[in-house]
Amino acid sequence: MKEEVERIQTSLQIDEDIDLHMKSWRVQRVGWGHMVSFLLLAILGLFGNGLLSERTLGKGGTFLTYDRFTRFENDTEMEIEAQSVNGKISVVLPPDFCERFKVEKINPDPSVQKGDNGSTVYEFQASGRAHLTLFLSPRSHGSLRCRVAVNEAEFEIVNFIYP
Amino acid sequence: MNPVYRGLSIYLFILVLFRIMGKKSLSDATTFDFVLLLIISEVTQQALVGQDFSITGSFILITTLVTTDLVFSLLKENFPFIGKATEGLPLVIVNKGKPLTGRMRKTKVSEDDIMESARASFGLEKMDDIKYAILEKSGQITIVPFSR
């Protein structure tokens, strides 16, 4: 049911401007639509934690799962599933990655941790298949595109950190 | 992020959001609305402060918020349209004893809200006793009774 907005004359000394009111009600309607779509996108994971955000890459039996969208200082996880080679698994994080993310904790703990040409290398002792979890905290906002290596496999990480 | 940007973006976001939410008469505010306001302020506070617990950080933030507010009030003074756009305008919702239902529906004000204000300010008994009721910018409903 659509109801007309009344136009009236009063003796009040008042700056009413009914046209502006009607315009602002229209803007409000559009704004409500935007609010709902913002929430829907948030549920879907455009701002992290959701379907649109989670991404799994696989190469030769090695899998890497991470969040494509993350938020500043909001912890995130990167999970790696890999087959050990000669009793160990190595993970190489490039300098760009380390600039954007602080590695808070790794489960299980790496046996070796070293720098290599600006990259950070972690080595894990493992037999058979192993599941590694890196707990990360974004420390600056912006986009990131880099390559993370697990054993011999390289994965291209594309990520955006919201402020 | 720099606290100035943080303060600015949150100020503008809240300004736009509350304007979009629409005018709601104050008489309509329930206890739950107050609790909601408290929760919103709590969430805002975390985003504003982040990990920065320094006194300098708080000085910067407070100055940012107060200065932005000052700039807006100066803008409103010089460009009345900005004031109208950010704060809205008063709206007549009862004209000579007749409730203007189209306007009331748009602003989510009920006849009960109007009568409550009429009773509180003038002890009026019926809608017919109200000459004008106005939903003010502040969200209050003011009443002009017929002169007896």
XYZ file of C-alpha atoms in Angstrom:
311
model
C 0.000 0.000 0.000
C 1.468 3.277 -1.050
C 0.392 6.304 0.872
C 0.729 9.816 -0.424
C 2.701 12.266 1.654
C 0.434 15.185 2.518
C 1.309 18.682 1.356
C -0.008 21.260 3.794
C 0.065 24.949 4.620
C 0.576 25.896 8.255
C 0.897 29.106 10.196
C 4.055 27.746 11.834
C 7.306 29.574 11.337
C 9.173 26.470 10.340
C 11.635 25.383 7.675
C 10.004 22.148 6.665
C 10.904 21.553 2.986
C 8.802 18.466 2.329
C 10.605 17.814 -0.959
C 13.884 17.402 0.868
C 12.168 15.060 3.330
C 10.865 12.932 0.485
C 14.280 12.901 -1.144
C 15.905 11.821 2.117
C 13.341 9.014 2.555
C 14.252 7.756 -0.903
C 17.950 7.920 -0.059
C 17.189 6.034 3.148
C 15.500 3.243 1.201
C 18.563 2.895 -1.022
C 20.748 3.017 2.087
C 18.797 0.152 3.691
C 19.392 -1.885 0.544
C 23.096 -1.185 0.799
C 23.122 -2.159 4.477
C 21.510 -5.511 3.680
C 23.835 -6.234 0.771
C 26.823 -5.267 2.930
C 25.696 -7.846 5.495
C 25.080 -10.513 2.850
C 28.547 -9.961 1.404
C 29.976 -10.130 4.920
C 28.181 -13.450 5.502
C 29.494 -14.773 2.187
C 32.974 -13.791 3.292
C 33.975 -10.823 1.157
C 35.477 -9.322 4.306
C 36.996 -12.579 5.542
C 35.688 -15.691 7.350
C 33.450 -17.189 4.682
C 32.901 -18.988 1.414
C 34.278 -16.230 -0.806
C 37.353 -15.936 1.328
C 38.513 -19.496 1.932
C 40.724 -20.848 -0.778
C 42.441 -24.199 -1.143
C 45.309 -24.735 -3.538
C 46.581 -28.182 -4.417
C 49.623 -29.395 -6.271
C 50.952 -32.946 -6.422
C 49.361 -34.100 -3.172
C 50.278 -30.942 -1.285
C 47.422 -28.720 -0.177
C 47.453 -25.199 1.152
C 44.348 -23.506 2.592
C 44.254 -19.812 3.445
C 41.958 -16.798 3.650
C 41.947 -14.595 0.578
C 40.398 -11.736 2.563
C 41.596 -10.853 6.029
C 41.217 -7.903 8.334
C 43.915 -5.858 10.005
C 45.047 -7.398 13.304
C 42.392 -10.099 13.020
C 44.065 -13.484 13.342
C 43.875 -15.934 10.471
C 45.217 -19.410 9.774
C 47.063 -21.045 6.920
C 46.852 -24.811 6.777
C 49.269 -26.992 4.891
C 48.934 -30.677 4.198
C 52.004 -32.256 2.679
C 53.928 -35.456 2.207
C 57.321 -35.484 3.886
C 60.421 -35.781 1.739
C 63.419 -37.476 3.393
C 61.707 -37.142 6.775
C 61.071 -33.419 6.551
C 58.799 -30.757 5.153
C 60.036 -27.283 4.339
C 57.916 -24.142 4.053
C 59.372 -20.969 2.545
C 57.620 -17.652 3.244
C 58.771 -14.824 0.941
C 59.716 -11.367 2.310
C 56.436 -9.760 1.070
C 54.459 -12.277 3.051
C 56.467 -11.698 6.214
C 55.996 -7.944 5.851
C 52.216 -8.336 5.774
C 51.787 -11.142 8.284
C 53.297 -11.832 11.639
C 53.623 -15.560 12.319
C 52.211 -15.901 15.828
C 52.580 -19.644 16.227
C 53.110 -22.767 14.186
C 51.660 -26.115 15.052
C 53.671 -28.373 15.241
C 56.796 -26.383 16.104
C 59.380 -26.301 13.312
C 62.711 -28.007 13.974
C 64.641 -25.436 11.958
C 63.889 -21.772 11.415
C 66.205 -19.704 9.253
C 66.485 -16.770 6.903
C 67.375 -17.245 3.269
C 67.757 -14.240 0.949
C 65.052 -12.338 2.790
C 62.695 -15.305 2.898
C 61.913 -17.182 6.075
C 62.367 -20.937 5.911
C 60.731 -23.370 8.317
C 61.603 -27.042 8.389
C 59.500 -29.666 10.098
C 60.429 -33.222 10.963
C 57.700 -35.525 9.751
C 57.055 -39.008 8.560
C 54.389 -39.663 5.954
C 51.708 -37.026 5.547
C 51.660 -34.133 7.914
C 49.257 -31.330 8.703
C 50.746 -27.944 9.598
C 48.887 -24.880 10.861
C 50.359 -21.391 10.758
C 48.602 -18.859 12.994
C 48.994 -15.451 11.376
C 48.201 -11.896 12.356
C 47.952 -9.280 9.570
C 50.138 -6.328 10.488
C 49.413 -3.890 7.661
C 46.567 -3.405 5.211
C 46.560 -3.654 1.425
C 46.880 -6.335 -1.195
C 49.482 -9.056 -1.375
C 50.537 -11.362 -4.167
C 53.419 -13.713 -3.490
C 54.588 -17.305 -3.787
C 54.809 -19.639 -0.815
C 56.816 -22.799 -1.352
C 56.063 -26.108 0.365
C 58.822 -28.618 -0.357
C 59.169 -28.320 -4.126
C 55.659 -27.051 -4.819
C 55.060 -23.307 -5.201
C 51.689 -21.755 -4.479
C 50.606 -18.300 -5.541
C 48.946 -16.489 -2.660
C 46.600 -13.637 -3.457
C 45.339 -11.808 -0.421
C 43.731 -8.565 0.599
C 43.910 -7.189 4.118
C 41.131 -4.747 5.012
C 42.064 -1.864 7.298
C 46.603 2.798 10.674
C 47.089 6.375 11.679
C 44.655 7.297 14.492
C 43.524 10.428 12.588
C 42.264 8.306 9.677
C 40.695 5.854 12.095
C 38.831 8.600 13.919
C 37.735 10.284 10.690
C 36.479 7.135 9.000
C 34.517 6.038 12.047
C 33.006 9.502 12.505
C 31.836 9.600 8.884
C 30.618 5.995 8.894
C 28.493 6.542 11.989
C 27.162 9.845 10.634
C 26.014 8.190 7.399
C 24.688 5.051 9.089
C 22.571 6.910 11.606
C 21.202 9.184 8.894
C 20.251 6.133 6.796
C 18.610 4.494 9.795
C 16.183 7.363 9.755
C 14.679 9.673 12.271
C 13.134 7.877 15.159
C 11.243 9.826 17.722
C 12.897 9.900 21.128
C 9.680 8.846 22.808
C 10.050 5.617 20.877
C 13.467 4.766 22.310
C 13.178 1.627 24.413
C 15.526 0.230 27.030
C 16.763 -2.106 24.336
C 17.705 0.864 22.130
C 19.886 2.198 24.947
C 21.541 -1.186 25.394
C 22.117 -1.331 21.624
C 23.712 2.102 21.788
C 26.041 0.873 24.529
C 27.032 -2.150 22.445
C 27.684 0.040 19.404
C 29.890 2.340 21.458
C 31.827 -0.664 22.762
C 32.462 -1.988 19.240
C 33.420 1.475 18.012
C 35.831 1.954 20.864
C 37.774 -1.192 19.966
C 38.128 -0.185 16.321
C 39.111 3.350 17.306
C 41.759 2.440 19.814
C 43.024 -0.835 18.319
C 46.263 -1.854 20.002
C 47.223 1.714 20.821
C 46.831 2.319 24.530
C 49.096 5.365 24.680
C 48.025 8.719 26.071
C 49.290 10.410 22.890
C 47.089 8.104 20.821
C 44.041 9.119 22.848
C 44.975 12.823 22.530
C 45.156 12.439 18.744
C 41.842 10.584 18.575
C 39.946 12.966 20.830
C 41.295 15.960 18.915
C 40.346 14.306 15.609
C 36.758 13.690 16.725
C 36.283 17.126 18.272
C 37.865 18.894 15.284
C 35.728 16.962 12.789
C 32.657 17.920 14.789
C 33.767 21.548 14.824
C 34.405 21.528 11.069
C 30.948 20.098 10.493
C 29.264 22.715 12.650
C 31.132 25.480 10.785
C 30.119 23.951 7.460
C 26.505 23.761 8.611
C 26.593 27.416 9.548
C 27.958 28.499 6.179
C 26.189 25.988 3.968
C 22.722 25.349 5.440
C 22.184 22.493 3.012
C 24.838 20.397 4.785
C 22.984 20.804 8.065
C 19.729 19.790 6.406
C 21.340 16.769 4.815
C 23.131 15.513 7.917
C 20.582 16.389 10.588
C 17.299 16.549 8.720
C 14.512 19.057 9.197
C 11.459 19.325 11.423
C 8.306 17.697 10.050
C 4.698 18.549 10.828
C 2.825 15.332 11.647
C -0.513 16.658 12.940
C -2.285 19.496 11.166
C -5.304 21.098 12.882
C -6.276 17.978 14.788
C -5.745 15.698 11.814
C -2.870 13.190 11.953
C -0.925 13.136 8.683
C -0.655 9.368 8.344
C 1.531 9.373 5.227
C 4.199 11.394 6.994
C 3.803 9.427 10.216
C 4.303 6.143 8.424
C 7.476 7.407 6.765
C 8.929 8.521 10.084
C 7.602 5.535 12.059
C 5.697 7.724 14.537
C 2.398 6.399 15.886
C -0.633 8.283 17.148
C 0.159 6.944 20.616
C 3.561 8.652 20.508
C 1.909 11.951 19.621
C -0.746 11.642 22.321
C 1.933 10.784 24.866
C 3.737 14.039 24.085
C 0.455 15.948 24.093
C -0.424 14.612 27.535
C 3.049 15.246 28.889
C 3.430 18.825 27.694
C -0.116 20.233 27.813
C -2.285 17.587 29.437
C -4.324 17.327 26.232
C -6.932 14.589 26.041
C -7.763 14.114 22.385
C -6.179 14.446 18.961
C -8.728 17.196 18.231
C -7.082 19.383 20.884
C -3.783 19.418 18.975
C -3.339 22.196 16.446
C 0.089 21.078 15.307
C 2.459 18.291 16.280
C 5.977 18.530 14.960
C 8.659 15.867 14.847
C 11.724 17.960 15.549
C 15.278 17.396 14.290
C 16.208 16.071 17.716
C 13.535 13.360 17.473
C 11.287 15.014 20.058
C 7.617 15.567 19.301
C 6.521 19.103 20.135
C 2.873 20.088 20.425
C 1.030 23.319 19.636
C -2.480 23.171 21.176
C -5.506 25.088 19.923
C -5.697 28.298 21.902
C -8.538 27.979 24.343
